Short mmCIF file of C-alpha atoms and ligand atoms in Angstrom, two decimals:
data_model
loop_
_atom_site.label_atom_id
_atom_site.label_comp_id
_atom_site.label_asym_id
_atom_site.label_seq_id
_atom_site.Cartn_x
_atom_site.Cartn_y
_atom_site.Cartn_z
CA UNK L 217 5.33 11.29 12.19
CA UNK L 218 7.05 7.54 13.27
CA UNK L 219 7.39 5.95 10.08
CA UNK L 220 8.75 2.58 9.87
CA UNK L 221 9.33 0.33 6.21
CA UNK L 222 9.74 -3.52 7.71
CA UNK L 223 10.67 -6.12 5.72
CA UNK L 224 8.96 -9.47 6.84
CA UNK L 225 7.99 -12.82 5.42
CA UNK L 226 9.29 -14.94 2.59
CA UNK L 227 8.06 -13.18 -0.14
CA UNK L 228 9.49 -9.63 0.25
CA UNK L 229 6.69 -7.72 1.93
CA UNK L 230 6.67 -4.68 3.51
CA UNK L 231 4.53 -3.96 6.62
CA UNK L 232 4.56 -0.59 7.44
CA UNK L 233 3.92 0.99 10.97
CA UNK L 234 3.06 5.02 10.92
CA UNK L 235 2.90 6.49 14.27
CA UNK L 236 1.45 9.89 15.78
CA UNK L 237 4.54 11.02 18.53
CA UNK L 238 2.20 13.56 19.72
CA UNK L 239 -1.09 10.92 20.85
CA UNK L 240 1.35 7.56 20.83
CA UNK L 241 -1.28 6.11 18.56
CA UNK L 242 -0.28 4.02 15.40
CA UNK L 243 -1.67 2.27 12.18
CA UNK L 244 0.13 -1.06 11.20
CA UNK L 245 -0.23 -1.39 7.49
CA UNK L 246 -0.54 -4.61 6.21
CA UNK L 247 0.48 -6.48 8.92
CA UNK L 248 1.68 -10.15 8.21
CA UNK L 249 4.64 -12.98 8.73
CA UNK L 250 5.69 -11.17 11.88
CA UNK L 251 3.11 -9.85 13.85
CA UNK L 252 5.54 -10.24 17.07
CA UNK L 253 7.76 -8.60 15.81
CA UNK L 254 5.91 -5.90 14.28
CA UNK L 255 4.33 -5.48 17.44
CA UNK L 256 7.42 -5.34 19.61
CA UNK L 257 8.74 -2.52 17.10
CA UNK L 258 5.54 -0.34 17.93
CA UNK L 259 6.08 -0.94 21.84
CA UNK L 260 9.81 -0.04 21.73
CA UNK L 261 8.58 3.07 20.21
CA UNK L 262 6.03 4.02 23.20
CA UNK L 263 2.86 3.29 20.47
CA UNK L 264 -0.04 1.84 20.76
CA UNK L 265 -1.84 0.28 17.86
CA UNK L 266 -5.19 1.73 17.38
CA UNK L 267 -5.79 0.92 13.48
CA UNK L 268 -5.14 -2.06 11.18
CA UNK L 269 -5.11 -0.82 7.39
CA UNK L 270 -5.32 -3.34 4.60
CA UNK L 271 -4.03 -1.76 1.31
CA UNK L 272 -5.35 -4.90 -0.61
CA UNK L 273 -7.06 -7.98 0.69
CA UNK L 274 -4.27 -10.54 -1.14
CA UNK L 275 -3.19 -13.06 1.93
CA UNK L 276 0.18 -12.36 2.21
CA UNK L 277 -0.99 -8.30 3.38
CA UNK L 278 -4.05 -9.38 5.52
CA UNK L 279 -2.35 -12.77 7.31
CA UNK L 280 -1.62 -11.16 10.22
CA UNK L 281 -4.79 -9.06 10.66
CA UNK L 282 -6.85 -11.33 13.51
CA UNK L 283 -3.59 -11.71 15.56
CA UNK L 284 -2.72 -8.22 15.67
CA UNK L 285 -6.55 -7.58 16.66
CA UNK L 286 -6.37 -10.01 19.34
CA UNK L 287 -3.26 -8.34 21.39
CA UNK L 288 -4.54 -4.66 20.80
CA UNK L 289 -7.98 -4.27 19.93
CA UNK L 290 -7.15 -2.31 17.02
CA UNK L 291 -9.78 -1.19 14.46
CA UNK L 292 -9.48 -3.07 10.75
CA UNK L 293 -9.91 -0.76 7.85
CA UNK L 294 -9.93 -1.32 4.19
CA UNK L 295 -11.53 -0.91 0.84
CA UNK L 296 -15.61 -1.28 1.32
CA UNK L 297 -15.69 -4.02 -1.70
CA UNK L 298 -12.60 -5.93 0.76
CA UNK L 299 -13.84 -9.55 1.96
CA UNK L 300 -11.62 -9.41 5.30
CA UNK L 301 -13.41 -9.22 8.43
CA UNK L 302 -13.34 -5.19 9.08
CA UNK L 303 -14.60 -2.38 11.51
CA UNK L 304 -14.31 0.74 8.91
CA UNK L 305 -14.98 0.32 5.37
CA UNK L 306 -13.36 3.00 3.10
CA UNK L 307 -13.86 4.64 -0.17
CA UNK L 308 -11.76 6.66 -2.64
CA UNK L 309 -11.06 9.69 -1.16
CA UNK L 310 -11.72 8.96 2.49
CA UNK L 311 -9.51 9.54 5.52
CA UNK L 312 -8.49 7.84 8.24
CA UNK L 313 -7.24 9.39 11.57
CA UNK L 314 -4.88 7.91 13.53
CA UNK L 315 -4.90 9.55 16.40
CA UNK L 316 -3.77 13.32 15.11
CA UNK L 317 -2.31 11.85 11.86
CA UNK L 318 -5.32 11.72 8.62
CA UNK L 319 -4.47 9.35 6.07
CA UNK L 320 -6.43 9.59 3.12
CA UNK L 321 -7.12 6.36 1.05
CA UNK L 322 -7.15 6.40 -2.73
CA UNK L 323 -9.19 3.67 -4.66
CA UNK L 324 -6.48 2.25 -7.09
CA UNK L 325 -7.89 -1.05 -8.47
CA UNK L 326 -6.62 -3.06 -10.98
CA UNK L 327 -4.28 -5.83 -9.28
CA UNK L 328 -7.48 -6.56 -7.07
CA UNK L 329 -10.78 -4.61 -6.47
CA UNK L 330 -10.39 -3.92 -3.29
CA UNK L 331 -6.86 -1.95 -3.49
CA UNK L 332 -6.38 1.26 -1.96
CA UNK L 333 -3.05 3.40 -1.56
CA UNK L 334 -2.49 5.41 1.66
CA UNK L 335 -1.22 8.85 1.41
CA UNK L 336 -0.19 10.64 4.62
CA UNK L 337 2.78 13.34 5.33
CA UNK L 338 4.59 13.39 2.39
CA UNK L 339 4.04 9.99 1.38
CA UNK L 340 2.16 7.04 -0.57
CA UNK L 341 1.82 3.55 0.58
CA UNK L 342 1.09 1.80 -2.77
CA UNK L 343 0.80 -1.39 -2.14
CA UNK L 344 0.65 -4.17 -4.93
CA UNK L 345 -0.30 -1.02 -7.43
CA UNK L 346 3.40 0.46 -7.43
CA UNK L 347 6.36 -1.50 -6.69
CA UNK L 348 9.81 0.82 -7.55
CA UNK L 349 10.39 0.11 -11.07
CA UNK L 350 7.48 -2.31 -11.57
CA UNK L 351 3.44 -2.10 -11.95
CA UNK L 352 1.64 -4.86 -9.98
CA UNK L 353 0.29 -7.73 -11.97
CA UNK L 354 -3.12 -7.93 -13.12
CA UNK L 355 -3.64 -11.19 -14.13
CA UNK L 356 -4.63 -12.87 -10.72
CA UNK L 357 -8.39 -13.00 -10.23
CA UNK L 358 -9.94 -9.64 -10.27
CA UNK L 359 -7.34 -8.23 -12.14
CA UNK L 360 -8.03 -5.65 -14.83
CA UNK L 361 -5.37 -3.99 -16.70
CA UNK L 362 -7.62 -1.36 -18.02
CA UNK L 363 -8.52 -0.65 -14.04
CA UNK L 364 -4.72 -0.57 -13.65
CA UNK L 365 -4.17 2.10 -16.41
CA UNK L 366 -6.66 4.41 -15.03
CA UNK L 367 -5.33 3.55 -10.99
CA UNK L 368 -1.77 4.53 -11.94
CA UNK L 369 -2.31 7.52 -14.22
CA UNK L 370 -5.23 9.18 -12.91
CA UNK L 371 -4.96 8.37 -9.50
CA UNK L 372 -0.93 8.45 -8.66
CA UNK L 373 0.64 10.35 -11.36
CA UNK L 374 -1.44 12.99 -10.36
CA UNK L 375 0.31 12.99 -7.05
CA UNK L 376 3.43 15.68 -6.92
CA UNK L 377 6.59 14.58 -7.74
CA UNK L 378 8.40 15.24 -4.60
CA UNK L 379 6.08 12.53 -2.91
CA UNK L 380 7.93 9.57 -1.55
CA UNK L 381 6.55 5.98 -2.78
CA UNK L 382 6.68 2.81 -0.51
CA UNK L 383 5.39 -0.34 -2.06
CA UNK L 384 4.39 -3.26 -0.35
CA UNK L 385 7.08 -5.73 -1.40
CA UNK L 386 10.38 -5.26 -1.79
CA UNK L 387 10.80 -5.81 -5.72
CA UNK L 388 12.68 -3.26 -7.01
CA UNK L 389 16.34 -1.81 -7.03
CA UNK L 390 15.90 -0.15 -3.69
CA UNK L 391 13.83 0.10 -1.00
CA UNK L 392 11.58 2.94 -1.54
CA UNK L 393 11.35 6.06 -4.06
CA UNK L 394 9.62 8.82 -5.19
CA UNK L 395 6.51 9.76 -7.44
CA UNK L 396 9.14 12.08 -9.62
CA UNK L 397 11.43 9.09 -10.05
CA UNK L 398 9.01 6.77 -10.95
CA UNK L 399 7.64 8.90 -13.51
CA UNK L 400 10.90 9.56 -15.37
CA UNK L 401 12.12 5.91 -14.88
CA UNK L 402 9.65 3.51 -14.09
CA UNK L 403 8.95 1.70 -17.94
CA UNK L 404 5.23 0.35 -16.65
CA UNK L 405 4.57 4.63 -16.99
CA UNK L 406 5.97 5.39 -20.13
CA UNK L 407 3.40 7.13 -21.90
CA UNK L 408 1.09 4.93 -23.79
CA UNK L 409 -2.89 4.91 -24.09
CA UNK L 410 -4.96 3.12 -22.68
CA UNK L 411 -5.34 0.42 -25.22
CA UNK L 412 -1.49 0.03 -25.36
CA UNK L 413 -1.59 -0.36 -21.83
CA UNK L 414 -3.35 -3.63 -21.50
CA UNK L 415 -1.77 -4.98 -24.74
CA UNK L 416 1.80 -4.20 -22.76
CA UNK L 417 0.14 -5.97 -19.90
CA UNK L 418 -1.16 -8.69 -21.58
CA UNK L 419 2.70 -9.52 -22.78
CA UNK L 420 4.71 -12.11 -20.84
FE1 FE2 U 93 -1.33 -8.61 -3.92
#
């Protein structure tokens, strides 16, 4: 698999690119800020961009969706309650191929409806529900902490340890890390019920 983690933007987001070598096809991943740029990555690498996926439909992941569309005719997928204009709606549990690649989208709301996370190869795209070191926040609108609780613990610590994590912003001590690591060390996944949860959430 081509895997690329791309910084872009003011506000420390990560667009991602993942890339079949064997069909030349690619997904960008929350495309935004730098759509020339992102693009010009993907031709340097022989791909062509067949899929747009949206982990969340928060503006600063979904800004660069229409341009991207207009210079490759890619596909838009994300979440089926997502508002953005889209060509595949998803659901927990469904997958997505790109060209030989299948990434499989997990429902994780809690920072927004509409979130999913995007495991493929090895590794989880999760968006604004996992940053390294950090849960995302769930007091914009459609936030739900309790949604959060039950995203994170049922839906990601289930994943094996040895799975690599890539958030969509760039908030923590480095770049990128793994499900193991974030269990031992990340303190929004210390053990605590449910109810504790959204108490801890509801702090400042
Ligand atoms: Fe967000």
């Amino acid at each position: 698999m081509i895997f690329e983690q791309v910084p872009v933007g003011t506000f420390q987001n990560f667009s991602y690119i993942i890339g079949d070598p064997d069909t030349k096809k690619a997904a960008l991943v929350d495309p935004a800020w730098e759509v020339d740029r992102l693009l010009s990555l993907c031709q340097n690498s022989g791909l062509s961009v067949s899929h747009v996926i949206n982990t969340h439909s928060h503006h600063d992941h979904v800004e660069g969706n229409d341009a991207v569309v207009g210079r490759t005719h890619a596909k838009v997928v994300a979440h089926q309650s997502s508002p953005v204009r889209k060509d595949l709606s998803v659901n927990d549990g469904d997958t997505i191929e790109v060209g030989s690649l299948v990434v499989k989208a997990i429902h994780t709301p809690g920072h927004c409806p509409d979130h999913i996370c995007l495991l493929v190869e090895g590794r989880v795209l999760t968006g604004d529900t996992l940053f390294v070191g950090e849960c995302g926040r769930t007091d914009l609108v459609g936030g739900d902490a309790g949604a959060m609780y039950d995203s994170l613990f049922d839906k990601l610590m289930i994943l094996d340890d040895s799975i690599e994590v890539y958030p969509g912003h760039d908030y923590g001590r480095k770049p990128s890390s793994t499900i193991g690591e974030e269990r031992r060390t990340n303190y929004t996944l210390k053990p605590r019920s449910k109810e504790e949860f959204i108490k801890f959430m509801a702090e400042p």
